[in-house]
Short mmCIF file of C-alpha atoms in Angstrom, two decimals:
data_model
loop_
_atom_site.label_atom_id
_atom_site.label_comp_id
_atom_site.label_asym_id
_atom_site.label_seq_id
_atom_site.Cartn_x
_atom_site.Cartn_y
_atom_site.Cartn_z
CA PHE A 1 -0.01 0.00 0.09
CA HIS A 2 2.95 2.30 0.95
CA ILE A 3 4.83 1.68 -2.50
CA ALA A 4 1.49 2.12 -4.57
CA HIS A 5 1.13 5.64 -3.24
CA SER A 6 4.48 6.54 -3.19
CA GLN A 7 4.69 9.46 -5.48
CA ILE A 8 6.21 13.05 -6.70
CA LEU A 9 3.38 15.80 -5.43
CA SER A 10 4.76 18.60 -7.03
CA PHE A 11 7.55 19.58 -9.49
CA SER A 12 8.37 23.43 -9.76
CA CYS A 13 10.31 23.50 -13.21
CA THR A 14 8.18 22.80 -16.15
CA SER A 15 8.36 23.23 -20.08
CA SER A 16 7.82 27.08 -20.03
CA THR A 17 10.05 27.88 -16.76
CA ARG A 18 13.00 30.15 -17.78
CA PHE A 19 15.63 31.54 -15.57
CA CYS A 20 17.77 34.38 -15.56
CA PRO A 21 21.39 34.10 -16.02
CA ASN A 22 23.62 34.52 -13.22
CA VAL A 23 20.87 35.03 -10.82
CA PRO A 24 20.47 32.43 -7.66
CA SER A 25 17.59 30.00 -8.37
CA GLU A 26 15.86 26.69 -7.09
CA ILE A 27 13.57 23.89 -8.19
CA THR A 28 11.54 22.33 -5.56
CA CYS A 29 10.44 18.84 -5.74
CA ASP A 30 7.62 17.55 -3.05
CA THR A 31 7.49 13.97 -2.66
CA THR A 32 5.35 11.59 -0.47
CA THR A 33 8.67 9.82 1.00
CA PRO A 34 12.12 11.18 2.24
CA ALA A 35 13.86 8.93 -0.26
CA THR A 36 14.89 11.50 -3.17
CA THR A 37 17.49 11.70 -5.93
CA TRP A 38 18.44 14.31 -7.98
CA ASP A 39 20.05 13.80 -11.30
CA LEU A 40 22.04 16.23 -13.67
CA SER A 41 22.50 15.20 -17.20
CA GLY A 42 23.74 16.84 -20.30
CA ASN A 43 26.78 18.98 -20.05
CA ILE A 44 26.87 18.42 -16.22
CA ASP A 45 26.71 14.78 -15.26
CA ASP A 46 26.04 14.28 -11.10
CA GLU A 47 23.85 13.01 -8.74
CA ILE A 48 22.50 13.37 -5.37
CA THR A 49 20.42 11.13 -3.27
CA PHE A 50 18.65 11.69 0.20
CA GLY A 51 17.03 9.66 2.64
CA GLY A 52 17.09 5.89 1.29
CA GLN A 53 14.08 4.31 3.02
CA ASP A 54 14.94 6.31 6.71
CA PRO A 55 13.40 9.91 7.32
CA VAL A 56 16.53 12.02 7.40
CA GLY A 57 16.97 15.72 9.38
CA THR A 58 15.45 18.93 8.09
CA ASN A 59 17.97 21.13 6.41
CA GLU A 60 20.31 18.47 5.38
CA THR A 61 22.51 19.72 2.81
CA SER A 62 24.55 18.08 0.29
CA ASP A 63 26.51 19.79 -2.79
CA VAL A 64 25.93 17.98 -6.10
CA ASN A 65 29.05 19.68 -7.62
CA ASP A 66 30.60 23.37 -7.71
CA ASP A 67 27.49 24.44 -9.54
CA PHE A 68 24.34 23.10 -7.50
CA THR A 69 23.29 22.13 -4.02
CA ALA A 70 20.28 20.05 -2.87
CA ILE A 71 18.71 20.97 0.62
CA LYS A 72 16.37 18.58 2.30
CA THR A 73 13.93 21.33 3.60
CA ASP A 74 11.51 18.48 5.58
CA ASN A 75 10.99 14.85 5.16
CA THR A 76 9.18 15.14 1.75
CA SER A 77 10.66 18.33 0.42
CA SER A 78 14.36 19.29 -1.13
CA ILE A 79 15.37 22.17 -3.33
CA LEU A 80 17.89 22.11 -5.99
CA LYS A 81 19.74 25.61 -5.45
CA PHE A 82 22.22 26.66 -8.09
CA THR A 83 23.20 29.91 -10.19
CA SER A 84 21.75 29.74 -13.74
CA GLN A 85 24.16 30.22 -16.48
CA ILE A 86 24.04 30.71 -20.46
CA GLU A 87 26.04 27.48 -20.89
CA PHE A 88 23.07 25.63 -18.87
CA ASN A 89 20.85 26.93 -21.52
CA ASN A 90 18.87 23.76 -23.54
CA SER A 91 21.61 21.81 -22.84
CA LEU A 92 21.08 20.54 -18.95
CA THR A 93 18.32 18.55 -17.65
CA VAL A 94 17.50 18.35 -14.04
CA LYS A 95 15.51 15.40 -12.95
CA CYS A 96 13.86 14.63 -9.47
CA THR A 97 12.88 11.08 -8.29
CA GLU A 98 10.97 9.57 -5.66
CA LEU A 99 12.93 6.34 -5.15
CA VAL A 100 10.14 4.11 -3.82
CA SER A 101 7.91 4.13 -6.85
CA GLY A 102 10.47 5.51 -9.15
CA ASP A 103 8.01 8.43 -10.05
CA SER A 104 9.99 11.29 -11.58
CA ASN A 105 9.85 14.85 -13.17
CA SER A 106 12.46 16.48 -15.17
CA CYS A 107 13.41 19.56 -16.89
CA ILE A 108 15.38 21.05 -19.43
CA ILE A 109 17.02 24.34 -17.93
CA MET A 110 16.23 27.41 -20.43
CA ILE A 111 17.45 30.64 -19.98
CA TYR A 112 15.99 33.60 -20.70
CA ASP A 113 17.02 35.16 -24.03
CA ALA A 114 19.10 38.49 -24.09
CA PRO A 115 16.96 41.92 -23.83
CA SER A 116 15.54 42.83 -26.77
CA THR A 117 13.45 46.00 -25.88
CA SER A 118 14.70 49.61 -24.44
CA PRO A 119 13.44 51.65 -21.64
CA THR A 120 11.14 54.65 -22.48
CA ILE A 121 12.57 57.64 -21.71
CA PRO A 122 10.00 60.54 -21.16
CA ILE A 123 9.98 63.86 -22.80
CA PRO A 124 11.86 65.77 -21.13
CA GLY A 125 13.50 62.95 -19.57
CA TYR A 126 15.31 65.07 -17.09
CA THR A 127 14.50 66.62 -13.57
CA ASP A 128 15.97 68.70 -10.84
CA ILE A 129 18.21 70.61 -13.21
CA SER A 130 21.04 72.60 -10.49
CA PHE A 131 23.67 74.64 -11.47
CA ASN A 132 26.00 71.43 -12.07
CA SER A 133 24.23 68.44 -12.10
CA VAL A 134 21.07 66.93 -13.81
CA THR A 135 19.04 64.11 -12.31
CA LEU A 136 17.75 61.45 -15.48
CA SER A 137 15.29 59.41 -15.40
CA TRP A 138 13.31 56.84 -17.59
CA ASN A 139 10.53 54.41 -17.46
CA PRO A 140 11.07 50.92 -15.74
CA SER A 141 11.92 48.28 -18.45
CA THR A 142 9.47 45.37 -18.96
CA GLU A 143 12.15 42.70 -19.62
CA GLN A 144 11.99 39.74 -17.23
CA CYS A 145 16.02 39.88 -16.43
CA ILE A 146 17.57 43.24 -15.53
CA ASP A 147 20.56 43.09 -13.71
CA HIS A 148 21.17 47.34 -14.21
CA TYR A 149 20.88 49.66 -16.79
CA ASN A 150 23.64 51.32 -19.04
CA ILE A 151 23.62 54.85 -19.70
CA THR A 152 25.44 56.67 -22.25
CA VAL A 153 26.40 60.14 -22.50
CA THR A 154 27.30 62.62 -25.03
CA ARG A 155 28.61 65.89 -24.66
CA ASN A 156 28.53 68.15 -27.91
CA ASN A 157 27.92 64.72 -29.97
CA MET A 158 31.04 63.22 -28.63
CA ASN A 159 30.73 60.44 -26.43
CA LEU A 160 31.65 60.90 -22.88
CA ALA A 161 30.70 57.97 -20.60
CA ASP A 162 28.88 54.95 -19.73
CA MET A 163 27.71 54.67 -16.70
CA ILE A 164 25.37 52.06 -14.51
CA SER A 165 22.67 52.44 -12.66
CA ASP A 166 20.49 50.13 -10.75
CA THR A 167 17.29 52.20 -10.68
CA THR A 168 15.34 54.22 -13.12
CA SER A 169 17.26 57.45 -12.27
CA TYR A 170 21.01 58.74 -12.20
CA VAL A 171 22.38 62.02 -11.09
CA TYR A 172 24.85 63.50 -13.41
CA PRO A 173 27.16 66.48 -13.62
CA ILE A 174 26.80 69.04 -15.95
CA ASP A 175 28.24 72.42 -17.17
CA ARG A 176 25.96 74.94 -18.33
CA GLY A 177 25.71 75.99 -21.95
CA VAL A 178 26.72 72.38 -23.24
CA GLU A 179 24.61 69.96 -24.78
CA TYR A 180 23.93 66.57 -23.33
CA CYS A 181 22.50 63.67 -24.80
CA PHE A 182 21.74 60.53 -23.30
CA THR A 183 20.48 56.92 -24.06
CA VAL A 184 19.49 53.92 -21.88
CA SER A 185 19.53 50.49 -22.17
CA VAL A 186 18.87 47.31 -20.20
CA VAL A 187 21.52 44.83 -19.24
CA ASP A 188 21.04 41.19 -17.73
CA GLY A 189 23.06 38.98 -15.56
CA ALA A 190 25.25 37.47 -18.07
CA ASN A 191 26.12 41.20 -19.11
CA ARG A 192 23.94 41.22 -22.03
CA ARG A 193 22.94 44.65 -23.24
CA GLY A 194 19.85 44.96 -24.85
CA PRO A 195 18.98 48.03 -27.71
CA ASP A 196 19.42 51.89 -26.56
CA SER A 197 16.59 53.84 -26.08
CA MET A 198 16.01 57.06 -28.10
CA SER A 199 18.09 59.75 -27.38
CA GLN A 200 16.70 62.69 -25.14
CA CYS A 201 19.14 65.79 -25.10
CA LEU A 202 19.19 69.07 -23.40
CA THR A 203 21.37 72.23 -22.98
CA ALA A 204 21.25 73.84 -19.38
CA GLU A 205 21.30 77.34 -19.43
CA VAL A 206 19.33 79.94 -18.08
CA PRO A 207 16.59 81.34 -20.61
CA GLU A 208 16.55 84.33 -22.60
CA VAL A 209 13.64 85.90 -24.22
CA PRO A 210 13.86 86.23 -27.98
CA ASP A 211 11.34 89.38 -28.53
CA ILE A 212 8.77 91.46 -27.01
CA THR A 213 5.75 92.59 -28.73
CA LEU A 214 4.18 96.24 -27.49
CA GLN A 215 0.74 97.38 -28.56
CA PRO A 216 -0.78 100.43 -27.54
CA THR A 217 -4.45 99.83 -27.13
CA ASN A 218 -8.01 100.60 -25.69
CA TYR A 219 -8.38 104.29 -26.32
CA PRO A 220 -10.85 106.27 -24.41
CA ASP A 221 -12.99 108.94 -26.43
CA ASN A 222 -11.49 111.86 -24.01
CA PRO A 223 -8.07 112.50 -25.35
CA ASP A 224 -6.68 113.43 -22.16
CA ASP A 225 -7.51 110.05 -20.42
CA PRO A 226 -4.82 107.40 -20.07
CA VAL A 227 -4.39 104.18 -22.77
CA GLU A 228 -3.02 100.88 -22.08
CA VAL A 229 -0.04 99.29 -23.79
CA PHE A 230 -0.67 95.54 -24.36
CA ILE A 231 2.77 93.18 -23.65
CA ASN A 232 3.41 89.59 -25.42
CA ILE A 233 6.20 87.71 -24.48
CA GLU A 234 7.72 85.42 -26.83
CA GLN A 235 8.46 82.19 -25.11
CA PRO A 236 12.31 81.08 -24.96
CA ASP A 237 13.32 77.72 -26.89
CA SER A 238 11.77 74.77 -25.45
CA TYR A 239 15.08 72.73 -24.88
CA ARG A 240 16.23 74.97 -22.08
CA PRO A 241 14.93 74.01 -18.49
CA GLU A 242 11.54 75.90 -18.28
CA VAL A 243 10.68 79.25 -17.40
CA LEU A 244 9.36 79.64 -13.38
CA GLU A 245 8.83 83.63 -14.07
CA TYR A 246 9.08 86.55 -16.10
CA ILE A 247 10.20 89.67 -14.42
CA VAL A 248 8.92 92.89 -16.36
CA ILE A 249 10.41 96.58 -15.73
CA HIS A 250 8.54 99.34 -16.99
CA ASP A 251 9.35 103.01 -17.09
CA VAL A 252 6.34 105.58 -17.07
CA ASN A 253 8.81 108.48 -16.42
CA ILE A 254 12.38 109.21 -16.46
CA ASN A 255 11.83 111.11 -13.16
CA ILE A 256 10.16 107.89 -11.89
CA THR A 257 11.68 104.79 -10.40
CA PRO A 258 10.89 101.73 -12.69
CA THR A 259 8.46 99.89 -11.61
CA THR A 260 8.92 95.96 -11.24
CA ILE A 261 6.01 92.84 -11.58
CA THR A 262 6.19 89.47 -12.14
CA LEU A 263 4.31 87.11 -14.37
CA PRO A 264 4.27 83.27 -13.36
CA SER A 265 5.11 81.04 -16.11
CA PRO A 266 3.15 79.86 -18.17
CA THR A 267 1.82 83.30 -18.30
CA THR A 268 3.53 85.39 -21.37
CA THR A 269 1.14 88.68 -21.46
CA THR A 270 -0.20 91.45 -19.27
CA THR A 271 -1.80 94.59 -19.82
CA LEU A 272 -0.17 97.85 -18.48
CA THR A 273 -2.70 100.62 -17.88
CA GLY A 274 -1.96 104.34 -17.27
CA ALA A 275 0.07 105.23 -20.40
CA ILE A 276 -0.14 108.96 -21.72
CA ARG A 277 -0.54 109.56 -25.25
CA GLY A 278 2.57 110.71 -27.05
CA SER A 279 4.72 109.28 -24.47
CA VAL A 280 7.71 106.92 -25.10
CA TYR A 281 8.08 103.70 -22.65
CA THR A 282 10.59 101.32 -22.05
CA ILE A 283 9.77 97.72 -21.26
CA GLN A 284 12.48 94.96 -20.08
CA VAL A 285 11.74 91.24 -19.80
CA GLN A 286 13.99 89.09 -17.51
CA PRO A 287 12.93 85.30 -17.63
CA SER A 288 14.47 82.95 -15.20
CA ASN A 289 14.64 79.18 -14.27
CA THR A 290 16.36 76.71 -11.76
CA LEU A 291 19.77 77.69 -13.19
CA GLY A 292 19.15 81.75 -12.30
CA THR A 293 18.22 84.65 -14.11
CA GLY A 294 18.84 85.43 -17.96
CA ASN A 295 19.50 88.39 -19.90
CA ILE A 296 17.15 91.36 -20.19
CA THR A 297 15.39 91.90 -23.38
CA SER A 298 14.42 95.36 -24.37
CA ALA A 299 11.62 97.20 -26.04
CA THR A 300 10.25 100.61 -26.46
CA VAL A 301 6.91 101.85 -27.33
CA ALA A 302 5.82 105.13 -28.71
CA VAL A 303 1.97 105.74 -27.70
CA PRO A 304 0.57 107.85 -30.50
CA SER A 305 -2.55 110.28 -29.89
CA VAL A 306 -4.66 108.12 -31.69
CA GLU A 307 -4.99 104.27 -31.64
CA PRO A 308 -3.20 102.04 -34.06
CA PRO A 309 -4.56 99.67 -35.95
CA PRO A 310 -4.60 96.04 -33.74
CA ILE A 311 -2.11 93.41 -34.48
CA MET A 312 -2.55 89.73 -34.50
CA THR A 313 -0.62 87.88 -31.79
CA SER A 314 -0.98 84.46 -29.95
CA MET A 315 -2.34 84.98 -26.30
CA SER A 316 -1.63 82.78 -23.24
CA SER A 317 -3.39 83.45 -19.90
CA SER A 318 -2.56 87.53 -18.85
CA MET A 319 -2.51 89.93 -16.16
CA THR A 320 -3.53 93.47 -15.99
CA ILE A 321 -1.38 95.74 -14.01
CA THR A 322 -2.08 99.51 -13.43
CA MET A 323 0.99 101.81 -14.38
CA SER A 324 1.49 104.69 -12.42
CA THR A 325 1.57 108.02 -14.06
CA SER A 326 2.87 111.50 -13.36
CA THR A 327 2.21 114.60 -15.02
CA ALA A 328 4.68 117.60 -15.40
#
């Protein structure tokens, strides 16, 4: 009766099981009796037997060879532990046999293929830009076997360095005004490297406003009443770190201290009120980002006595600021 019911209850390695290279791995074999043997055949031929007909102690360990160790976890269960290697792939068979009945299960060790997909780098692909470093970031890879990520950095189109990261981000030192591009790839435990991601580039520098458009507008019927000046700021190039704010400085009269207002990004338009017909005003704009404050861009506007025709411009959210006026 005992022999008839002796069998293997479970075997964790199947035809669909895959192992990552150079990673600690294990195969479990649960039987109804303590008598178990492990056989290796193929490019490694060896065997280890546990128990015979008598119970064995828990955590009994035997080295099959330098690469494989069998551990008896209790009277009816054992684990074959090993570090999977590329040379085992499709060339090594592992078999667990329950000795009383002769029941056995086996599988061929199969190793995952080399990485075939690349990580995805979101745009802009960098965060936390400071005066001397940038944090590169990317989305996790979907590969099964990831030992680390390889980051390739170029500086002004010249290969600069290859770095290793165990996470999905990397802090890299930079110089301002220099273009850096980076790609990311997956590397598995056998040092097999997958394809590079799409390149992401950045030039870390303070922004500069390309141009300012000024337009007198909203003329009251009374020629002595003040008018408005509409300001439209052309946005800096997008590859720089984003603008945090625009500092607008305007002179109503040379005898009055210039007035400063701040437009939080992404606001790029505003209206100044209180402009006097026949006057000339100077408007200055200075953008800033995480790296600092850019150069000043200036423009002047002569306010005619008669309202000029409107100009077409793309407008974002705007703010209205009341300009102080003076009379001589």
